């Protein structure tokens, strides 16, 4: 029982290890074929990703370089790739024998070629592209294939049969525009995006003893069909015999030039550089997704659309830098300070964009987009600043209002105490209320303090009058009944009569308060009820 308990897990682990080894071996052998990575959509105008081929690329951990072959349909691109990979037509990329194009979209050979570039191990992917100008698809589709191969590749081989046409020159112009737009913006800085090295390959007749004209003539000759085979009457191009021919059957000059081409391509291969960094499998696929987004975005693929999409992530980083810099302002702040933070944050975001952006001439659209986004964020900060400023100033205003109300109800009124509270309230407001709302709240505070002071003076006079009348009557009682001192009683009655008659001579509390005679009485009262040392009201 114990032995079985020990053996069962060990056996399971051994079986799992064997299964894993078989799976790895199966995966490696399964990769030795061509996979689609990009396919045409149903209308054959735009491109879509093919999952199977992308999974093969995503396994690659080392830096990637891509070698693509482009050119007109039925021009021998797939055959050329098989020659570069030293593969037969049966094993390598499919070579068509019919008049329509064999390759649809873009295909990749599943097993990359490992090379050493300046001491770094690089995985070289070979890409086969759908030929230009084939039947049943638009010119814009060809432009998308060409643009995709141009941006994606480290080496771009333009395969041409015999002659260069106007359409080829147009495509070359587009490739040059891409190179000018993306490559080496500032000397001494990391290259933001390194375009493909373009290699033009112009084919000549490659069968011994036969010119192209002879090949075409023989290809169009009717062949006997004694057995009535269905497809034998359809013309075939003689050059497809190359797939079945050994090197010794080919022109030695062709063999020599083919080997020279292999060496040339190997010498041109460099890992793909984006933002100053090489790309592994996952990063390469992400890069491919970016390109497709750009190419499918408009009706016609353009350098501008590519620049715009590549700058999308950079714009997001610049906007993030702007946000982070603005958040340091600590709202609310004054408008001048907010604009100062805005200028500093904007400069920092623009410096980052200038260092990292794609494109020379077409980057203007991205700059406009960055400016629009920054202005939108700045407006949001402005609104938030106004809200925070109003909230803070309202709180300080309410505190002052409450303090003034408390000073209004002093049992022993004191103008000195009111003025001290008034001063503290005003200073606190001026110090703590900041931002765009401060000006309007200052006006409100000024009006509120003026009303409070006027109300306090009125109540102050009334309360002081009442206290003095009470005091004079108390002194009358004390002089007559307690001390029985006639002069004290007379003085108290004089004081009472003075209060009753003199205070009625003034039309307002303020005029009474500022009268020199009354002010002398007030000063005496203030000295008794309030001082920094003694506060009788408490």
XYZ file of C-alpha atoms in Angstrom:
538
model
C 0.000 0.000 0.000
C 2.825 2.381 0.926
C 4.754 1.519 -2.253
C 1.707 2.174 -4.430
C 1.110 5.483 -2.673
C 4.674 6.515 -3.475
C 4.764 5.222 -7.046
C 1.486 6.728 -8.246
C 2.542 10.421 -7.990
C 5.973 9.622 -9.396
C 4.392 7.838 -12.354
C 2.028 10.762 -12.988
C 4.921 13.246 -12.847
C 6.941 11.098 -15.257
C 4.000 10.879 -17.688
C 3.485 14.654 -17.504
C 7.176 15.259 -18.217
C 7.055 12.920 -21.216
C 3.867 14.582 -22.457
C 5.473 18.009 -22.112
C 8.556 16.866 -24.009
C 6.371 15.439 -26.780
C 4.367 18.685 -26.865
C 7.553 20.769 -27.206
C 8.843 18.518 -29.950
C 5.455 18.644 -31.684
C 5.320 22.434 -31.419
C 8.826 22.798 -32.878
C 8.060 20.551 -35.852
C 4.665 22.132 -36.357
C 6.304 25.546 -36.755
C 8.234 24.447 -39.844
C 5.667 25.889 -42.234
C 4.203 29.169 -43.343
C 1.540 30.896 -41.215
C -0.726 33.819 -42.104
C -0.284 36.837 -39.840
C -2.433 39.317 -41.787
C -5.456 38.482 -43.906
C -7.754 40.530 -46.154
C -11.255 41.315 -44.932
C -14.348 40.150 -46.777
C -14.221 43.153 -49.136
C -10.505 42.693 -49.853
C -9.843 46.368 -49.051
C -8.647 46.308 -45.434
C -6.494 44.001 -43.321
C -7.120 41.922 -40.219
C -4.860 39.924 -37.891
C -4.537 36.152 -38.189
C -4.264 34.539 -34.755
C -2.328 31.426 -35.774
C 0.686 33.250 -37.180
C 0.782 35.795 -34.362
C 0.999 33.024 -31.762
C 4.047 31.659 -33.562
C 5.725 35.083 -33.412
C 4.806 35.746 -29.770
C 6.921 32.781 -28.670
C 10.107 34.590 -29.705
C 12.002 36.095 -26.765
C 14.982 37.570 -28.649
C 15.057 40.795 -30.722
C 13.286 40.417 -34.063
C 14.216 41.493 -37.580
C 11.830 41.003 -40.505
C 12.723 40.430 -44.165
C 9.762 40.994 -46.499
C 9.434 40.418 -50.200
C 6.908 42.558 -52.079
C 6.078 43.068 -55.715
C 3.496 42.366 -58.437
C 1.492 39.146 -58.261
C 2.921 36.079 -60.016
C 6.398 37.625 -59.966
C 8.117 34.866 -57.975
C 8.125 36.371 -54.468
C 7.359 33.074 -52.711
C 9.975 31.276 -54.778
C 12.550 33.949 -53.931
C 11.842 33.531 -50.211
C 12.256 29.783 -50.500
C 15.601 30.409 -52.172
C 16.678 32.745 -49.355
C 15.606 30.126 -46.793
C 17.118 27.244 -48.807
C 13.730 25.518 -48.862
C 12.044 23.542 -51.610
C 8.704 24.732 -52.984
C 7.034 21.649 -51.480
C 8.272 22.481 -47.988
C 8.502 26.280 -47.991
C 6.138 29.048 -49.034
C 3.458 27.942 -51.447
C 4.246 28.743 -55.080
C 1.226 29.230 -57.342
C 0.812 27.755 -60.808
C -2.467 29.457 -61.661
C -3.033 33.016 -62.891
C -4.545 34.299 -59.633
C -2.328 35.165 -56.683
C -1.332 32.308 -54.390
C -0.519 34.322 -51.234
C -3.350 36.226 -49.537
C -2.388 38.946 -47.048
C 0.994 38.419 -45.373
C 2.519 35.089 -44.314
C 5.490 34.320 -42.086
C 7.813 31.322 -42.002
C 7.211 29.744 -38.595
C 10.847 29.052 -37.715
C 12.947 32.242 -37.519
C 16.559 32.214 -38.655
C 18.864 32.909 -35.720
C 21.755 35.253 -36.575
C 24.341 37.210 -34.630
C 24.207 40.980 -35.135
C 26.948 42.900 -33.345
C 27.103 40.285 -30.609
C 23.329 40.104 -30.147
C 21.233 37.078 -31.021
C 18.535 38.168 -33.470
C 15.582 36.157 -34.794
C 14.978 36.924 -38.475
C 11.415 36.451 -39.735
C 10.796 36.020 -43.459
C 7.504 37.477 -44.684
C 5.693 36.721 -47.941
C 3.204 39.331 -49.148
C 0.226 39.281 -51.449
C 1.184 40.506 -54.909
C 0.121 43.862 -56.260
C -2.402 44.385 -59.058
C -4.007 40.972 -58.921
C -7.581 40.459 -60.065
C -10.517 41.288 -57.772
C -8.977 43.803 -55.360
C -8.560 47.545 -55.168
C -5.420 49.654 -55.437
C -5.900 50.877 -51.867
C -5.542 47.289 -50.649
C -2.173 47.054 -52.417
C -1.167 50.332 -50.756
C -2.007 48.905 -47.336
C 0.040 45.756 -47.963
C 2.981 47.838 -49.171
C 2.780 50.304 -46.264
C 2.500 47.490 -43.716
C 5.515 45.640 -45.128
C 7.502 48.893 -45.308
C 6.912 49.826 -41.668
C 7.164 46.293 -40.288
C 10.358 45.177 -42.025
C 14.033 45.617 -41.358
C 14.824 44.661 -44.962
C 12.281 45.169 -47.749
C 12.963 43.378 -51.033
C 11.013 44.835 -53.961
C 10.828 41.990 -56.451
C 10.267 43.180 -60.029
C 10.054 41.163 -63.264
C 12.181 42.870 -65.916
C 11.023 46.517 -65.773
C 10.268 49.344 -63.343
C 6.885 50.993 -63.870
C 5.298 54.243 -62.686
C 3.382 52.441 -59.905
C 6.682 51.101 -58.564
C 8.140 54.615 -58.485
C 5.051 55.828 -56.561
C 5.507 53.097 -53.980
C 9.195 53.914 -53.694
C 8.243 57.564 -53.127
C 5.927 56.485 -50.298
C 8.716 54.403 -48.732
C 11.097 57.381 -48.925
C 8.461 59.638 -47.354
C 8.056 57.171 -44.488
C 11.822 57.061 -44.023
C 12.101 60.853 -43.977
C 9.141 61.172 -41.623
C 10.209 58.610 -39.035
C 13.968 58.260 -39.102
C 16.485 60.062 -36.899
C 14.754 63.266 -35.851
C 17.610 64.668 -33.760
C 21.234 63.762 -34.072
C 22.625 61.961 -31.059
C 19.227 60.835 -29.751
C 17.642 57.413 -29.903
C 15.998 56.669 -33.215
C 12.234 56.788 -32.700
C 11.551 54.452 -35.580
C 13.947 52.896 -38.063
C 12.363 52.211 -41.477
C 13.197 49.264 -43.668
C 16.270 49.120 -45.868
C 14.906 48.870 -49.411
C 16.472 46.391 -51.833
C 15.290 46.430 -55.453
C 15.572 43.066 -57.130
C 14.993 43.137 -60.895
C 14.726 39.663 -62.367
C 16.126 38.602 -65.733
C 15.767 35.367 -67.607
C 17.084 32.576 -65.431
C 16.637 29.349 -67.434
C 19.636 28.201 -69.414
C 19.514 29.015 -73.080
C 16.052 30.595 -73.006
C 14.929 34.173 -73.025
C 11.745 35.421 -71.411
C 10.130 35.695 -74.856
C 10.903 32.042 -75.602
C 9.487 30.997 -72.247
C 6.244 32.855 -72.880
C 5.954 31.417 -76.393
C 6.480 27.853 -75.159
C 4.135 28.370 -72.227
C 1.313 29.356 -74.577
C 1.752 26.379 -76.924
C -1.084 23.841 -76.885
C -0.053 20.471 -75.464
C -1.523 17.110 -76.507
C -4.574 15.999 -74.529
C -5.242 12.472 -75.706
C -6.818 11.411 -72.396
C -9.107 14.452 -72.144
C -7.730 15.719 -68.828
C -9.774 18.600 -67.422
C -7.029 21.140 -66.673
C -4.429 20.377 -69.282
C -5.721 22.983 -71.713
C -5.098 25.780 -69.219
C -1.790 27.629 -69.840
C 0.972 27.337 -67.247
C 3.978 29.571 -66.842
C 7.168 27.713 -67.635
C 9.049 29.400 -64.827
C 7.183 27.306 -62.255
C 9.491 24.473 -63.366
C 12.111 26.162 -61.212
C 10.593 24.471 -58.189
C 11.510 21.078 -59.610
C 14.975 21.979 -60.854
C 18.299 21.369 -59.176
C 20.992 24.025 -58.995
C 23.024 22.353 -61.721
C 20.150 22.885 -64.128
C 20.153 26.634 -63.560
C 22.428 29.266 -65.072
C 25.631 29.476 -62.986
C 25.287 33.262 -63.056
C 21.868 32.957 -61.399
C 23.362 30.710 -58.708
C 26.134 33.228 -58.123
C 23.732 36.181 -57.925
C 21.373 34.254 -55.635
C 24.192 33.529 -53.194
C 25.285 37.171 -53.390
C 21.701 38.181 -52.588
C 21.675 35.899 -49.539
C 24.891 37.494 -48.280
C 23.602 40.989 -49.003
C 20.358 40.389 -47.114
C 22.271 38.879 -44.187
C 24.543 41.933 -44.052
C 21.551 44.316 -44.111
C 19.609 42.603 -41.330
C 19.301 44.614 -38.138
C 16.802 44.160 -35.296
C 13.687 46.303 -35.620
C 14.068 49.523 -33.615
C 11.059 51.373 -32.211
C 11.480 54.158 -29.648
C 15.153 53.288 -29.390
C 14.350 49.701 -28.321
C 14.408 46.330 -30.027
C 11.212 44.256 -30.142
C 10.658 40.688 -28.954
C 7.778 38.546 -30.209
C 5.003 40.087 -28.093
C 6.241 43.621 -28.720
C 6.496 42.937 -32.443
C 2.870 41.760 -32.527
C 1.803 44.855 -30.583
C 3.702 46.985 -33.090
C 1.899 45.171 -35.927
C -1.470 45.915 -34.302
C -0.569 49.617 -34.184
C 0.299 49.647 -37.868
C -2.936 47.908 -38.845
C -4.947 50.400 -36.810
C -3.274 53.226 -38.701
C -3.639 51.661 -42.149
C -7.283 50.701 -41.679
C -8.218 54.042 -40.156
C -8.693 56.069 -43.328
C -9.900 55.278 -46.774
C -6.371 55.652 -48.108
C -3.289 54.752 -46.027
C -0.961 57.710 -45.595
C 2.167 58.686 -43.760
C 0.046 61.092 -41.715
C -2.292 58.342 -40.509
C 0.685 56.198 -39.483
C 2.263 59.094 -37.598
C -1.013 59.859 -35.829
C -1.495 56.305 -34.539
C 2.135 55.833 -33.510
C 1.965 59.089 -31.567
C -1.232 58.037 -29.775
C 0.567 56.311 -26.885
C 3.112 59.150 -26.682
C 0.302 61.715 -26.434
C -1.185 59.710 -23.564
C 2.181 59.761 -21.758
C 2.560 63.510 -22.337
C -0.943 64.133 -21.018
C -0.168 62.011 -17.958
C 2.974 64.073 -17.296
C 0.920 67.272 -17.623
C -1.707 65.939 -15.193
C 0.873 64.873 -12.625
C 2.637 68.230 -12.838
C -0.635 70.157 -12.436
C -1.703 68.060 -9.451
C 1.305 69.414 -7.559
C -0.362 72.848 -7.546
C -2.504 71.839 -4.560
C -5.819 73.516 -5.376
C -7.069 76.054 -4.686
C -4.454 78.543 -5.860
C -4.525 82.011 -7.339
C -5.097 82.359 -11.077
C -1.544 83.624 -11.585
C -0.123 80.614 -9.812
C -2.416 78.234 -11.714
C -1.227 79.723 -15.030
C 2.361 79.397 -13.834
C 1.845 75.699 -13.088
C 0.107 75.322 -16.467
C 3.047 76.855 -18.332
C 5.572 74.663 -16.511
C 3.506 71.478 -16.992
C 2.855 72.320 -20.650
C 6.567 72.906 -21.290
C 7.421 69.577 -19.637
C 4.812 67.714 -21.725
C 6.039 69.366 -24.934
C 9.661 68.490 -24.152
C 8.645 64.850 -23.694
C 6.717 64.931 -26.985
C 9.670 66.489 -28.820
C 11.967 63.784 -27.470
C 9.742 60.784 -28.232
C 7.278 61.628 -31.011
C 7.183 60.001 -34.423
C 7.234 62.054 -37.580
C 8.874 65.212 -38.836
C 6.426 66.876 -41.188
C 3.189 65.077 -40.272
C 3.624 65.464 -36.509
C 1.774 68.792 -36.651
C -1.572 66.990 -36.324
C -0.339 65.219 -33.208
C 0.876 68.521 -31.760
C -2.564 70.065 -32.352
C -4.163 67.058 -30.646
C -1.787 67.419 -27.680
C -2.571 71.135 -27.385
C -6.323 70.454 -27.521
C -6.075 67.751 -24.849
C -3.922 69.946 -22.600
C -6.342 72.875 -22.964
C -9.232 70.565 -22.073
C -7.426 69.300 -18.970
C -6.448 72.861 -18.041
C -10.091 73.953 -18.250
C -11.002 71.083 -15.931
C -8.317 72.205 -13.478
C -9.635 75.767 -13.757
C -13.165 74.640 -12.893
C -11.874 72.492 -10.037
C -9.826 75.459 -8.782
C -12.910 77.703 -8.795
C -14.914 75.097 -6.904
C -12.208 74.496 -4.287
C -11.646 78.236 -3.923
C -15.380 78.917 -3.422
C -15.615 76.060 -0.938
C -12.652 77.312 1.117
C -13.629 80.986 1.021
C -17.215 80.155 1.963
C -15.945 78.237 4.985
C -13.734 81.154 6.102
C -16.550 83.642 5.456
C -18.963 81.559 7.550
C -16.419 81.429 10.399
C -16.110 85.235 10.334
C -19.870 85.606 10.218
C -20.292 83.331 13.238
C -17.582 85.227 15.136
C -19.244 88.573 14.437
C -22.584 87.218 15.637
C -21.008 86.035 18.900
C -19.444 89.465 19.453
C -22.855 91.067 19.000
C -24.223 89.382 22.150
C -21.536 90.279 24.691
C -23.042 90.816 28.160
C -20.538 93.597 28.806
C -20.086 95.244 25.397
C -16.534 96.169 24.450
C -15.539 97.983 21.287
C -11.909 96.997 21.839
C -12.886 93.342 22.024
C -15.038 93.693 18.904
C -12.203 95.385 17.012
C -9.737 92.663 18.079
C -12.122 89.931 16.857
C -12.804 91.920 13.704
C -9.057 92.163 12.964
C -8.360 88.468 13.623
C -11.281 87.446 11.415
C -10.160 89.661 8.542
C -6.513 88.535 8.737
C -7.509 84.858 8.833
C -9.734 85.321 5.790
C -7.063 87.150 3.797
C -4.486 84.481 4.609
C -6.569 81.351 4.005
C -9.042 82.340 1.285
C -7.177 81.907 -2.034
C -8.093 81.396 -5.640
C -10.465 82.976 -8.141
C -13.341 83.226 -5.624
C -11.347 85.417 -3.231
C -12.238 88.750 -4.860
C -15.994 88.222 -4.699
C -15.819 86.886 -1.136
C -13.680 89.857 -0.091
C -16.500 92.156 -1.217
C -19.034 90.056 0.689
C -16.852 90.036 3.791
C -16.312 93.788 3.633
C -20.077 94.411 3.472
C -20.767 91.897 6.236
C -18.140 93.429 8.534
C -19.453 96.934 7.875
C -22.994 95.831 8.760
C -21.753 94.016 11.867
C -19.785 97.051 13.030
C -22.714 99.424 12.523
C -25.043 97.035 14.335
C -22.538 96.561 17.153
C -22.079 100.327 17.653
C -25.844 100.781 17.875
C -26.232 97.947 20.354
C -23.106 99.058 22.134
C -24.537 102.534 22.795
C -27.848 101.077 23.959
C -26.205 98.566 26.277
C -23.739 101.129 27.607
C -26.579 103.605 28.195
C -28.588 100.964 30.035
C -25.629 99.944 32.152
C -24.873 103.584 33.048
C -28.544 104.331 33.898
C -28.640 101.263 36.141
C -25.336 102.336 37.678
C -26.637 105.877 38.380
C -29.864 104.595 40.012
C -27.892 102.108 42.100
C -25.662 104.953 43.252
C -28.789 107.004 44.191
C -30.005 104.144 46.394
C -26.594 103.638 47.938
C -26.129 107.382 48.603
C -29.559 107.762 50.263
C -30.130 104.476 52.090
C -26.767 102.790 52.544
C -24.129 105.470 52.920
C -26.619 108.288 53.539
C -24.222 110.557 51.690
C -26.149 113.460 50.156
C -23.479 114.533 47.630
C -23.197 111.000 46.212
C -26.935 110.898 45.761
C -26.930 114.322 44.020
C -24.070 113.224 41.691
C -25.964 110.062 40.794
C -29.121 112.067 39.978
C -27.077 114.476 37.808
C -25.590 111.512 35.954
C -29.025 110.049 35.398
C -30.419 113.361 34.098
C -27.422 113.813 31.796
C -27.904 110.343 30.283
C -31.593 110.887 29.691
C -31.189 114.287 28.061
C -27.796 114.308 26.323
C -28.127 111.000 24.448
C -31.397 112.154 22.903
C -29.677 115.076 21.191
C -28.133 112.777 18.516
C -29.893 111.334 15.488
C -27.805 108.151 15.143
C -25.781 105.785 17.255
C -22.632 106.515 15.214
C -22.860 110.300 15.780
C -23.314 109.708 19.497
C -20.478 107.205 19.606
C -17.983 109.552 17.972
C -18.980 112.597 20.049
C -15.976 113.642 22.186
C -17.964 113.789 25.440
C -19.569 110.402 24.912
C -16.306 108.985 23.635
C -14.660 109.955 26.915
C -17.307 107.961 28.730
C -16.750 105.057 26.309
C -12.995 105.105 26.911
C -13.523 104.940 30.643
C -15.925 102.016 30.182
C -13.499 100.190 27.875
C -10.658 100.530 30.353
C -12.820 98.863 32.989
C -14.394 95.928 31.032
C -11.692 94.817 28.573
C -7.940 94.686 28.316
C -5.451 92.081 27.065
C -5.039 91.046 30.708
C -8.656 91.194 31.926
C -11.892 90.397 30.099
C -14.863 91.020 32.440
C -17.320 89.577 29.917
C -15.751 86.120 30.378
